[in-house]
Amino acid sequence: MSESVGLDIGASAIKAVRYRRSLAGQDEVEYFYQPLPFLQPDQRDMAERARLIRRFLERHQLHRAPIVTALPCRNLSLRRLALPFTDPEKMAQVVPFEMENLIPMSIEDVAVEGLMLATKDVTPGTRPQSDVLVAAAPKKTLSEHLEFLRAARVHPAAVNVDALALFSVVQLLRSEGGAVPENLAVLDVGATKTTICLIHRDRPWLLRTLSWGGNHLTQALAQRYQWTLEEAERRKRMATVQLGEEWIEPLVREVRLALHAFESSTQTRIQHLWVSGGGAKFRHFPEYLGQKLELDVVGPREGFGQTSPRAFSVALGLALHPKVLGRRWLAKSNGAALGYDLKRQLHEGQRVRSQEIKQDTIWASVGLACLIALGIGDVWTHVSLKRDQVRQDRAALQAFYQRAIGGDALPGEEVDRARSQVVSLSKRIELLESQQTPVIPTLAKLVRRLPSTGTVRVRGLLMEGPGVQLEAETDSFDSVERIKKALQQETGFQEIAVSDARVGASPNQVIFRLTFTAEAR
């Protein structure tokens, strides 16, 4: 036994149909309904709605079978394409590129699927052609729909289009023996939207969703007569259609435009109308629409009797998804086994993208490995070519170090040794440039005042602040006395004294110590 569940989540109710097919060929259909509180769109708590859906499915044990949901046509881009071939695989490859120029979005941002409605008859010598109905769903919208369903613990087997589900119901009624017309207009009037499916030669020709539903009429009546929404809904169901005729006119006008577009394109006029959905319960509403649109409302003779699923048409059509339930009742109808699975297209796109990312990663890794190999080869080449130059530079650096620093340093101590030399040299410079100890001017005055006769050899010089201590040697004691007198004549020297004057070990050698105070600058 094969089984599937169609789940139609509306603004005012949750509807579900469980369709079972036994091995003997007998079908079993069960209908389930859960009303929702009447709220404005901005007041609907999506988390609460997800909780209600979850409890609804658990209470009726519907989550055990594959579940099919739908997106409304107003959230999609639907196009008909004529392709010069009939190969399904080739069609799947070509359709996304054909749609890229027909939709105001990047092809990367949509999930695209095409359904081959039929192949056109060709004459000998001409190429075969196929008629394809393409749906492009924004991936963001599709992901939000699946995310909402996951919150309700629903993992749909397929995501179809609501208007195409109406076509599946019509085909089911045809398979049960109804004299369903080849050209038929199907209107499913819900609480907030009306879904249109125009059928031409047993194939869906136009799928559309209009932003008009039964709630618009309820709100208009409540505002006109100062009723509550609940009372307006109750009075609407009890009254005749003439009560809200002026507010139904926008729906009539939109449907009439769709019929005119159909007639202009096909040169054929639709003559029959079937009205389903919750809005069909409005008294004499189907007859009123048929009169306004100049269409004949189908009845039991065409297979649309009292047992036809008027309020559950979308849910039943979803349960009849051919890729979930199979195609037994559709097998003989050309182009009838139709059903989108936009979820698969989303996952297929993600899988393809994942493969592309994986391939890009592999190629990037290969490229990186090549770059690394080239880099290593380049470094090795430079090392080989510059090895001698490095040795020469090292020898030149060592020679410069010997000249500038002096001495031999152990490997690793060159910097420390050079730093020590720099510190020592800095202290000497600081001493020479000191403002308190005029070293250079004092030495200049000292040299200038030394007698020109005789020999003076300085053995040591000590300067501590303004005090200067000079240890020197000359050839006689008279020379020592002349040096002292010469320094006394210098205005910058004070407290001049000679001490420790003695005869040295060499002939004509007198060693003495001279102290004086030098004035600061």
Short mmCIF file of C-alpha atoms in Angstrom, two decimals:
data_model
loop_
_atom_site.label_atom_id
_atom_site.label_comp_id
_atom_site.label_asym_id
_atom_site.label_seq_id
_atom_site.Cartn_x
_atom_site.Cartn_y
_atom_site.Cartn_z
CA MET A 1 0.00 0.00 0.00
CA SER A 2 1.29 3.45 -0.96
CA GLU A 3 0.28 6.44 1.11
CA SER A 4 0.82 10.18 1.10
CA VAL A 5 -0.51 13.24 2.91
CA GLY A 6 -1.27 16.60 1.36
CA LEU A 7 -0.95 19.48 3.83
CA ASP A 8 -2.62 22.80 2.98
CA ILE A 9 -1.76 25.48 5.55
CA GLY A 10 -4.14 28.39 5.10
CA ALA A 11 -4.78 31.62 6.95
CA SER A 12 -7.98 30.39 8.61
CA ALA A 13 -7.56 26.60 8.72
CA ILE A 14 -5.20 23.67 8.42
CA LYS A 15 -6.40 21.10 5.91
CA ALA A 16 -4.93 17.68 5.27
CA VAL A 17 -5.83 14.76 3.03
CA ARG A 18 -4.47 11.27 3.48
CA TYR A 19 -4.55 9.30 0.24
CA ARG A 20 -4.00 5.54 0.36
CA ARG A 21 -3.72 3.21 -2.57
CA SER A 22 -3.94 -0.52 -1.96
CA LEU A 23 -2.39 -3.24 -4.08
CA ALA A 24 -5.85 -4.13 -5.35
CA GLY A 25 -6.19 -0.69 -6.86
CA GLN A 26 -8.74 0.66 -4.35
CA ASP A 27 -8.19 4.19 -3.14
CA GLU A 28 -9.00 5.49 0.31
CA VAL A 29 -9.24 9.21 1.01
CA GLU A 30 -9.47 10.79 4.49
CA TYR A 31 -10.02 14.48 5.21
CA PHE A 32 -8.79 16.36 8.27
CA TYR A 33 -9.57 19.93 9.27
CA GLN A 34 -8.34 22.29 12.02
CA PRO A 35 -9.70 25.87 12.18
CA LEU A 36 -7.32 28.68 13.10
CA PRO A 37 -8.22 31.89 14.95
CA PHE A 38 -9.05 34.83 12.70
CA LEU A 39 -6.08 37.22 12.95
CA GLN A 40 -4.57 40.00 10.91
CA PRO A 41 -1.35 39.01 9.05
CA ASP A 42 0.82 41.08 11.38
CA GLN A 43 -0.74 39.39 14.44
CA ARG A 44 0.02 35.79 13.48
CA ASP A 45 2.48 34.10 15.76
CA MET A 46 4.41 31.71 13.51
CA ALA A 47 5.71 29.73 16.48
CA GLU A 48 2.16 29.20 17.73
CA ARG A 49 0.99 28.17 14.25
CA ALA A 50 3.87 25.70 14.03
CA ARG A 51 2.82 24.25 17.39
CA LEU A 52 -0.80 23.90 16.20
CA ILE A 53 0.32 22.13 13.02
CA ARG A 54 2.51 19.75 15.01
CA ARG A 55 -0.34 18.84 17.38
CA PHE A 56 -2.75 18.50 14.42
CA LEU A 57 -0.48 16.00 12.65
CA GLU A 58 0.25 14.06 15.85
CA ARG A 59 -3.42 13.84 16.81
CA HIS A 60 -4.38 12.31 13.47
CA GLN A 61 -1.10 10.36 13.09
CA LEU A 62 -0.39 12.02 9.74
CA HIS A 63 3.33 12.42 10.28
CA ARG A 64 3.92 8.72 9.57
CA ALA A 65 3.30 9.13 5.83
CA PRO A 66 5.23 11.27 3.30
CA ILE A 67 3.88 14.83 3.48
CA VAL A 68 3.62 17.18 0.51
CA THR A 69 3.25 20.95 0.97
CA ALA A 70 3.01 23.84 -1.49
CA LEU A 71 4.10 27.38 -2.14
CA PRO A 72 1.58 29.86 -3.55
CA CYS A 73 2.09 31.02 -7.12
CA ARG A 74 2.51 34.62 -5.96
CA ASN A 75 5.85 33.66 -4.40
CA LEU A 76 7.13 32.14 -7.65
CA SER A 77 7.96 33.05 -11.21
CA LEU A 78 6.11 30.80 -13.67
CA ARG A 79 6.97 30.78 -17.37
CA ARG A 80 6.11 28.64 -20.39
CA LEU A 81 8.98 27.77 -22.71
CA ALA A 82 9.05 26.12 -26.13
CA LEU A 83 12.24 24.09 -26.50
CA PRO A 84 13.45 22.52 -29.76
CA PHE A 85 14.03 19.06 -28.24
CA THR A 86 12.27 16.47 -26.08
CA ASP A 87 15.13 15.05 -24.00
CA PRO A 88 14.28 15.49 -20.26
CA GLU A 89 17.94 15.52 -19.20
CA LYS A 90 18.80 18.17 -21.76
CA MET A 91 15.74 20.14 -20.65
CA ALA A 92 16.95 20.15 -17.03
CA GLN A 93 20.29 21.59 -18.18
CA VAL A 94 18.88 24.25 -20.53
CA VAL A 95 15.90 25.55 -18.51
CA PRO A 96 17.92 27.48 -15.85
CA PHE A 97 19.83 29.38 -18.55
CA GLU A 98 16.61 30.18 -20.43
CA MET A 99 15.00 31.49 -17.22
CA GLU A 100 17.95 33.69 -16.34
CA ASN A 101 16.81 36.33 -18.85
CA LEU A 102 13.14 36.10 -17.82
CA ILE A 103 13.30 36.73 -14.06
CA PRO A 104 14.58 39.79 -12.15
CA MET A 105 16.90 37.71 -9.97
CA SER A 106 20.22 35.97 -10.25
CA ILE A 107 19.87 32.34 -11.25
CA GLU A 108 22.04 31.48 -8.24
CA ASP A 109 19.29 32.78 -5.92
CA VAL A 110 16.40 30.66 -7.23
CA ALA A 111 15.45 27.00 -7.36
CA VAL A 112 14.34 26.21 -10.92
CA GLU A 113 12.38 23.19 -12.12
CA GLY A 114 10.69 22.57 -15.43
CA LEU A 115 7.80 20.23 -16.21
CA MET A 116 7.45 18.93 -19.75
CA LEU A 117 3.74 19.28 -20.51
CA ALA A 118 3.73 17.63 -23.92
CA THR A 119 5.66 17.23 -27.13
CA LYS A 120 4.33 19.03 -30.17
CA ASP A 121 3.51 17.16 -33.34
CA VAL A 122 6.06 17.77 -36.05
CA THR A 123 6.07 17.20 -39.74
CA PRO A 124 8.76 15.13 -41.43
CA GLY A 125 12.02 17.03 -41.70
CA THR A 126 11.34 19.35 -38.76
CA ARG A 127 12.86 19.17 -35.30
CA PRO A 128 10.72 17.94 -32.37
CA GLN A 129 9.57 20.52 -29.85
CA SER A 130 8.35 20.40 -26.27
CA ASP A 131 6.16 22.66 -24.16
CA VAL A 132 7.70 23.24 -20.72
CA LEU A 133 6.16 24.90 -17.66
CA VAL A 134 8.98 26.33 -15.51
CA ALA A 135 8.76 27.43 -11.88
CA ALA A 136 11.49 29.55 -10.27
CA ALA A 137 11.23 29.87 -6.48
CA PRO A 138 13.51 32.28 -4.57
CA LYS A 139 15.76 30.15 -2.38
CA LYS A 140 15.18 32.52 0.53
CA THR A 141 11.39 32.03 0.35
CA LEU A 142 11.79 28.28 -0.03
CA SER A 143 14.22 28.10 2.90
CA GLU A 144 11.85 30.11 5.11
CA HIS A 145 9.02 27.72 4.22
CA LEU A 146 11.12 24.68 5.10
CA GLU A 147 12.33 26.34 8.31
CA PHE A 148 8.73 26.96 9.39
CA LEU A 149 7.86 23.33 8.65
CA ARG A 150 10.87 22.12 10.64
CA ALA A 151 9.53 24.09 13.61
CA ALA A 152 6.35 22.02 13.21
CA ARG A 153 8.48 18.84 12.93
CA VAL A 154 7.47 18.40 9.32
CA HIS A 155 10.02 17.25 6.76
CA PRO A 156 8.11 17.35 3.46
CA ALA A 157 8.77 14.73 0.83
CA ALA A 158 8.13 17.39 -1.83
CA VAL A 159 7.19 21.07 -2.13
CA ASN A 160 4.70 21.62 -4.95
CA VAL A 161 2.81 24.65 -6.30
CA ASP A 162 -0.75 25.17 -5.04
CA ALA A 163 -2.29 25.86 -8.47
CA LEU A 164 -0.73 22.72 -9.95
CA ALA A 165 -2.37 20.71 -7.16
CA LEU A 166 -5.75 21.84 -8.53
CA PHE A 167 -4.81 20.34 -11.89
CA SER A 168 -4.05 17.01 -10.19
CA VAL A 169 -7.55 16.97 -8.64
CA VAL A 170 -9.14 17.58 -12.03
CA GLN A 171 -7.18 14.69 -13.49
CA LEU A 172 -8.27 12.45 -10.62
CA LEU A 173 -11.92 13.24 -11.29
CA ARG A 174 -11.36 12.52 -14.95
CA SER A 175 -9.83 9.14 -14.12
CA GLU A 176 -12.91 8.29 -12.02
CA GLY A 177 -15.18 8.63 -15.06
CA GLY A 178 -16.17 12.28 -15.00
CA ALA A 179 -16.71 14.07 -18.30
CA VAL A 180 -14.23 16.78 -17.42
CA PRO A 181 -13.93 19.39 -20.21
CA GLU A 182 -10.58 19.75 -21.93
CA ASN A 183 -10.67 23.51 -21.36
CA LEU A 184 -11.58 24.43 -17.81
CA ALA A 185 -11.07 27.32 -15.39
CA VAL A 186 -10.50 26.26 -11.77
CA LEU A 187 -10.75 28.86 -8.98
CA ASP A 188 -9.85 27.92 -5.43
CA VAL A 189 -11.07 30.73 -3.17
CA GLY A 190 -9.34 30.71 0.21
CA ALA A 191 -9.34 33.04 3.17
CA THR A 192 -6.63 35.42 1.92
CA LYS A 193 -5.97 34.36 -1.69
CA THR A 194 -7.57 32.91 -4.77
CA THR A 195 -5.68 30.37 -6.83
CA ILE A 196 -6.35 30.09 -10.57
CA CYS A 197 -5.57 27.13 -12.79
CA LEU A 198 -6.57 27.43 -16.45
CA ILE A 199 -6.50 24.05 -18.20
CA HIS A 200 -6.15 23.80 -21.97
CA ARG A 201 -6.23 20.44 -23.75
CA ASP A 202 -5.75 18.55 -20.49
CA ARG A 203 -2.65 20.53 -19.61
CA PRO A 204 -2.18 23.42 -17.19
CA TRP A 205 -1.91 26.59 -19.25
CA LEU A 206 -1.88 29.29 -16.56
CA LEU A 207 -1.16 29.11 -12.83
CA ARG A 208 -1.70 32.24 -10.75
CA THR A 209 -2.49 33.43 -7.25
CA LEU A 210 -4.60 36.54 -6.63
CA SER A 211 -4.45 38.54 -3.40
CA TRP A 212 -8.19 38.27 -2.78
CA GLY A 213 -9.96 35.89 -0.43
CA GLY A 214 -12.99 35.40 1.75
CA ASN A 215 -11.46 37.39 4.59
CA HIS A 216 -11.43 40.51 2.42
CA LEU A 217 -15.18 40.25 2.05
CA THR A 218 -15.60 39.56 5.78
CA GLN A 219 -13.57 42.61 6.74
CA ALA A 220 -15.46 44.80 4.27
CA LEU A 221 -18.82 43.71 5.70
CA ALA A 222 -17.63 44.24 9.27
CA GLN A 223 -16.47 47.75 8.42
CA ARG A 224 -19.62 48.67 6.48
CA TYR A 225 -22.16 47.43 9.03
CA GLN A 226 -20.07 47.84 12.22
CA TRP A 227 -20.11 44.09 12.90
CA THR A 228 -17.46 42.05 14.64
CA LEU A 229 -15.39 39.82 12.41
CA GLU A 230 -17.06 36.72 13.82
CA GLU A 231 -20.56 38.09 13.18
CA ALA A 232 -19.59 39.29 9.71
CA GLU A 233 -18.31 35.80 8.86
CA ARG A 234 -21.50 34.19 10.15
CA ARG A 235 -23.80 36.59 8.27
CA LYS A 236 -21.72 36.16 5.09
CA ARG A 237 -22.31 32.42 5.07
CA MET A 238 -26.05 32.87 5.64
CA ALA A 239 -26.60 35.68 3.12
CA THR A 240 -26.65 35.56 -0.65
CA VAL A 241 -23.78 36.66 -2.79
CA GLN A 242 -25.47 39.97 -3.59
CA LEU A 243 -24.62 41.15 -0.07
CA GLY A 244 -20.95 41.53 -1.02
CA GLU A 245 -21.23 42.04 -4.76
CA GLU A 246 -19.30 45.31 -4.81
CA TRP A 247 -16.33 43.75 -3.00
CA ILE A 248 -16.25 40.67 -5.24
CA GLU A 249 -15.84 42.82 -8.34
CA PRO A 250 -11.98 43.04 -8.02
CA LEU A 251 -11.80 39.24 -8.14
CA VAL A 252 -14.08 39.10 -11.19
CA ARG A 253 -11.96 41.71 -12.95
CA GLU A 254 -8.66 39.84 -12.35
CA VAL A 255 -10.11 36.50 -13.50
CA ARG A 256 -11.58 38.14 -16.60
CA LEU A 257 -8.14 39.51 -17.51
CA ALA A 258 -6.62 36.02 -17.16
CA LEU A 259 -9.34 34.58 -19.43
CA HIS A 260 -8.74 37.27 -22.05
CA ALA A 261 -5.01 36.51 -22.02
CA PHE A 262 -5.81 32.82 -22.49
CA GLU A 263 -8.15 33.49 -25.41
CA SER A 264 -5.63 35.80 -27.11
CA SER A 265 -2.85 33.22 -26.87
CA THR A 266 -4.72 30.00 -27.69
CA GLN A 267 -7.48 31.38 -29.93
CA THR A 268 -9.77 29.20 -27.81
CA ARG A 269 -12.48 30.18 -25.36
CA ILE A 270 -12.92 28.48 -22.00
CA GLN A 271 -16.57 27.67 -21.36
CA HIS A 272 -16.56 25.86 -18.01
CA LEU A 273 -15.76 26.93 -14.45
CA TRP A 274 -15.19 25.02 -11.20
CA VAL A 275 -15.04 26.95 -7.93
CA SER A 276 -13.45 25.23 -4.94
CA GLY A 277 -12.00 26.21 -1.59
CA GLY A 278 -13.64 27.58 1.53
CA GLY A 279 -15.00 30.55 -0.40
CA ALA A 280 -17.12 28.21 -2.51
CA LYS A 281 -19.39 27.75 0.52
CA PHE A 282 -20.72 31.29 0.08
CA ARG A 283 -24.32 30.83 -1.08
CA HIS A 284 -24.66 30.92 -4.89
CA PHE A 285 -21.06 32.14 -5.20
CA PRO A 286 -20.02 29.72 -8.01
CA GLU A 287 -23.16 30.56 -10.00
CA TYR A 288 -22.52 34.28 -9.51
CA LEU A 289 -18.96 33.99 -10.81
CA GLY A 290 -20.12 31.89 -13.74
CA GLN A 291 -22.69 34.53 -14.66
CA LYS A 292 -20.19 37.39 -14.38
CA LEU A 293 -17.53 35.53 -16.37
CA GLU A 294 -20.00 34.06 -18.85
CA LEU A 295 -18.92 30.52 -17.99
CA ASP A 296 -20.90 27.36 -17.26
CA VAL A 297 -20.40 26.00 -13.76
CA VAL A 298 -19.55 22.29 -13.94
CA GLY A 299 -21.61 19.83 -11.93
CA PRO A 300 -22.09 16.10 -11.29
CA ARG A 301 -22.24 15.24 -15.00
CA GLU A 302 -18.68 16.53 -15.46
CA GLY A 303 -17.52 14.71 -12.33
CA PHE A 304 -17.83 17.65 -9.89
CA GLY A 305 -20.63 16.35 -7.72
CA GLN A 306 -21.35 16.69 -4.02
CA THR A 307 -18.53 14.26 -3.17
CA SER A 308 -15.88 16.27 -4.97
CA PRO A 309 -13.38 17.76 -2.50
CA ARG A 310 -14.28 21.41 -2.89
CA ALA A 311 -12.81 22.78 0.36
CA PHE A 312 -9.94 20.24 0.31
CA SER A 313 -9.01 20.52 -3.36
CA VAL A 314 -5.47 21.86 -2.81
CA ALA A 315 -4.73 19.35 -0.05
CA LEU A 316 -5.99 16.45 -2.15
CA GLY A 317 -3.99 17.59 -5.16
CA LEU A 318 -0.85 17.73 -3.01
CA ALA A 319 -1.47 14.19 -1.75
CA LEU A 320 -1.67 13.03 -5.39
CA HIS A 321 1.89 14.19 -6.12
CA PRO A 322 3.10 11.73 -8.82
CA LYS A 323 6.69 11.64 -7.53
CA VAL A 324 5.52 10.60 -4.05
CA LEU A 325 2.42 8.50 -4.68
CA GLY A 326 3.12 7.17 -8.15
CA ARG A 327 1.41 7.58 -11.52
CA ARG A 328 -1.16 4.82 -11.80
CA TRP A 329 -4.15 7.03 -12.44
CA LEU A 330 -2.15 9.48 -14.53
CA ALA A 331 -0.19 7.11 -16.71
CA LYS A 332 -2.45 7.31 -19.77
CA SER A 333 -2.74 11.08 -19.84
CA ASN A 334 -0.11 12.88 -21.88
CA GLY A 335 1.44 15.59 -19.75
CA ALA A 336 -0.77 14.85 -16.75
CA ALA A 337 1.76 13.31 -14.36
CA LEU A 338 2.92 16.70 -13.17
CA GLY A 339 4.25 17.79 -9.81
CA TYR A 340 7.06 20.10 -8.79
CA ASP A 341 9.54 19.23 -6.09
CA LEU A 342 11.18 22.57 -5.38
CA LYS A 343 12.77 21.22 -2.22
CA ARG A 344 14.77 18.75 -4.28
CA GLN A 345 15.90 21.57 -6.53
CA LEU A 346 17.08 23.53 -3.49
CA HIS A 347 18.98 20.56 -2.13
CA GLU A 348 20.31 19.72 -5.59
CA GLY A 349 21.58 23.28 -5.92
CA GLN A 350 23.19 23.07 -2.50
CA ARG A 351 24.75 19.72 -3.40
CA VAL A 352 26.07 21.07 -6.71
CA ARG A 353 27.39 24.12 -4.93
CA SER A 354 29.02 21.88 -2.34
CA GLN A 355 30.67 19.86 -5.12
CA GLU A 356 31.83 23.06 -6.78
CA ILE A 357 33.28 24.29 -3.50
CA LYS A 358 34.98 20.92 -3.01
CA GLN A 359 36.44 21.03 -6.52
CA ASP A 360 37.53 24.63 -6.02
CA THR A 361 39.18 23.62 -2.75
CA ILE A 362 41.04 20.77 -4.47
CA TRP A 363 42.25 23.04 -7.27
CA ALA A 364 43.21 25.70 -4.75
CA SER A 365 45.19 23.11 -2.80
CA VAL A 366 46.95 21.98 -5.97
CA GLY A 367 47.73 25.58 -6.87
CA LEU A 368 49.00 26.27 -3.36
CA ALA A 369 51.23 23.20 -3.51
CA CYS A 370 52.64 24.37 -6.84
CA LEU A 371 53.31 27.82 -5.41
CA ILE A 372 55.03 26.30 -2.39
CA ALA A 373 57.17 24.10 -4.65
CA LEU A 374 58.09 27.07 -6.83
CA GLY A 375 58.87 29.11 -3.73
CA ILE A 376 61.13 26.40 -2.33
CA GLY A 377 62.90 26.09 -5.68
CA ASP A 378 63.33 29.86 -5.88
CA VAL A 379 64.75 30.02 -2.35
CA TRP A 380 67.12 27.14 -3.04
CA THR A 381 68.32 28.83 -6.22
CA HIS A 382 68.98 32.08 -4.41
CA VAL A 383 70.80 30.28 -1.63
CA SER A 384 72.97 28.43 -4.10
CA LEU A 385 73.78 31.53 -6.12
CA LYS A 386 74.38 33.84 -3.15
CA ARG A 387 76.36 31.47 -0.94
CA ASP A 388 79.74 32.82 -2.04
CA GLN A 389 78.56 36.39 -1.75
CA VAL A 390 77.39 35.72 1.79
CA ARG A 391 80.79 34.31 2.69
CA GLN A 392 82.51 37.37 1.23
CA ASP A 393 80.18 39.70 3.10
CA ARG A 394 80.81 37.79 6.30
CA ALA A 395 84.60 38.07 5.90
CA ALA A 396 84.32 41.80 5.14
CA LEU A 397 82.08 42.28 8.20
CA GLN A 398 84.54 40.46 10.42
CA ALA A 399 87.43 42.61 9.13
CA PHE A 400 85.44 45.76 9.79
CA TYR A 401 84.63 44.52 13.29
CA GLN A 402 88.32 43.94 14.00
CA ARG A 403 89.16 47.46 12.86
CA ALA A 404 86.33 49.16 14.70
CA ILE A 405 86.08 47.15 17.92
CA GLY A 406 89.33 45.20 18.08
CA GLY A 407 90.04 41.91 19.74
CA ASP A 408 88.56 38.51 19.11
CA ALA A 409 85.09 37.76 20.41
CA LEU A 410 83.53 34.35 20.79
CA PRO A 411 80.63 33.50 18.43
CA GLY A 412 77.50 35.13 19.81
CA GLU A 413 79.38 37.72 21.90
CA GLU A 414 80.10 40.20 19.13
CA VAL A 415 77.08 42.35 19.88
CA ASP A 416 77.76 42.44 23.63
CA ARG A 417 81.38 43.39 23.04
CA ALA A 418 80.44 46.13 20.60
CA ARG A 419 77.82 47.45 23.00
CA SER A 420 80.46 47.62 25.79
CA GLN A 421 82.78 49.58 23.53
CA VAL A 422 80.03 51.99 22.62
CA VAL A 423 79.18 52.58 26.29
CA SER A 424 82.82 53.25 27.13
CA LEU A 425 83.21 55.65 24.23
CA SER A 426 79.98 57.41 25.21
CA LYS A 427 81.29 58.00 28.72
CA ARG A 428 84.52 59.52 27.32
CA ILE A 429 82.56 61.81 25.04
CA GLU A 430 80.32 62.78 27.89
CA LEU A 431 83.36 63.63 29.98
CA LEU A 432 84.84 65.77 27.24
CA GLU A 433 81.55 67.59 26.62
CA SER A 434 80.74 68.11 30.32
CA GLN A 435 79.67 71.65 31.27
CA GLN A 436 81.16 71.39 34.79
CA THR A 437 84.63 70.06 33.86
CA PRO A 438 86.14 72.13 31.03
CA VAL A 439 88.56 69.40 29.96
CA ILE A 440 89.51 70.61 26.51
CA PRO A 441 89.79 74.35 27.37
CA THR A 442 91.80 73.51 30.48
CA LEU A 443 94.23 71.35 28.51
CA ALA A 444 94.53 74.06 25.90
CA LYS A 445 95.43 76.67 28.52
CA LEU A 446 97.82 74.24 30.19
CA VAL A 447 99.70 73.54 26.95
CA ARG A 448 99.79 77.22 26.04
CA ARG A 449 101.41 78.16 29.41
CA LEU A 450 104.09 75.50 29.47
CA PRO A 451 107.59 76.97 28.88
CA SER A 452 108.93 76.60 25.39
CA THR A 453 112.41 75.72 26.73
CA GLY A 454 112.95 72.36 28.30
CA THR A 455 111.19 69.11 27.93
CA VAL A 456 107.94 68.23 29.76
CA ARG A 457 106.43 64.78 29.53
CA VAL A 458 103.02 64.23 31.09
CA ARG A 459 102.81 60.93 32.88
CA GLY A 460 99.28 61.26 34.24
CA LEU A 461 96.33 63.67 34.32
CA LEU A 462 93.43 63.46 36.76
CA MET A 463 90.50 65.85 36.74
CA GLU A 464 87.79 65.72 39.40
CA GLY A 465 85.37 68.56 39.00
CA PRO A 466 87.39 71.84 38.86
CA GLY A 467 90.44 70.19 40.44
CA VAL A 468 93.30 69.11 38.18
CA GLN A 469 96.23 66.90 39.20
CA LEU A 470 99.15 66.64 36.78
CA GLU A 471 102.02 64.17 37.15
CA ALA A 472 104.90 64.88 34.77
CA GLU A 473 108.70 64.80 34.37
CA THR A 474 111.21 67.38 33.18
CA ASP A 475 114.99 67.85 33.04
CA SER A 476 115.59 70.03 36.16
CA PHE A 477 114.08 71.56 39.25
CA ASP A 478 114.39 74.99 37.59
CA SER A 479 112.08 73.78 34.85
CA VAL A 480 109.54 72.74 37.51
CA GLU A 481 109.68 76.24 39.01
CA ARG A 482 109.27 77.88 35.58
CA ILE A 483 106.22 75.70 34.90
CA LYS A 484 104.64 76.74 38.20
CA LYS A 485 105.23 80.46 37.53
CA ALA A 486 103.91 80.15 34.01
CA LEU A 487 100.67 78.60 35.26
CA GLN A 488 100.31 81.27 37.95
CA GLN A 489 100.14 83.85 35.18
CA GLU A 490 97.04 82.12 33.72
CA THR A 491 93.91 83.83 35.02
CA GLY A 492 91.86 80.65 34.80
CA PHE A 493 94.08 78.65 37.19
CA GLN A 494 94.03 79.01 40.96
CA GLU A 495 95.60 77.31 43.99
CA ILE A 496 98.64 76.12 42.04
CA ALA A 497 100.95 73.89 44.07
CA VAL A 498 103.92 71.61 43.33
CA SER A 499 104.54 68.51 45.43
CA ASP A 500 106.58 65.35 45.39
CA ALA A 501 109.34 66.83 43.24
CA ARG A 502 112.17 64.28 43.11
CA VAL A 503 115.04 63.05 41.02
CA GLY A 504 114.16 60.22 38.71
CA ALA A 505 116.12 57.11 37.94
CA SER A 506 117.36 58.44 34.58
CA PRO A 507 119.92 61.25 34.23
CA ASN A 508 118.48 64.77 34.02
CA GLN A 509 115.05 63.46 35.09
CA VAL A 510 112.95 65.25 37.71
CA ILE A 511 109.49 63.89 38.51
CA PHE A 512 106.92 66.23 40.09
CA ARG A 513 103.18 66.52 40.83
CA LEU A 514 101.32 69.73 40.04
CA THR A 515 97.80 70.53 41.36
CA PHE A 516 95.57 73.52 40.59
CA THR A 517 91.93 74.49 40.26
CA ALA A 518 90.40 75.39 36.91
CA GLU A 519 87.52 77.84 36.70
CA ALA A 520 84.24 76.51 35.30
CA ARG A 521 82.84 77.94 32.04
#
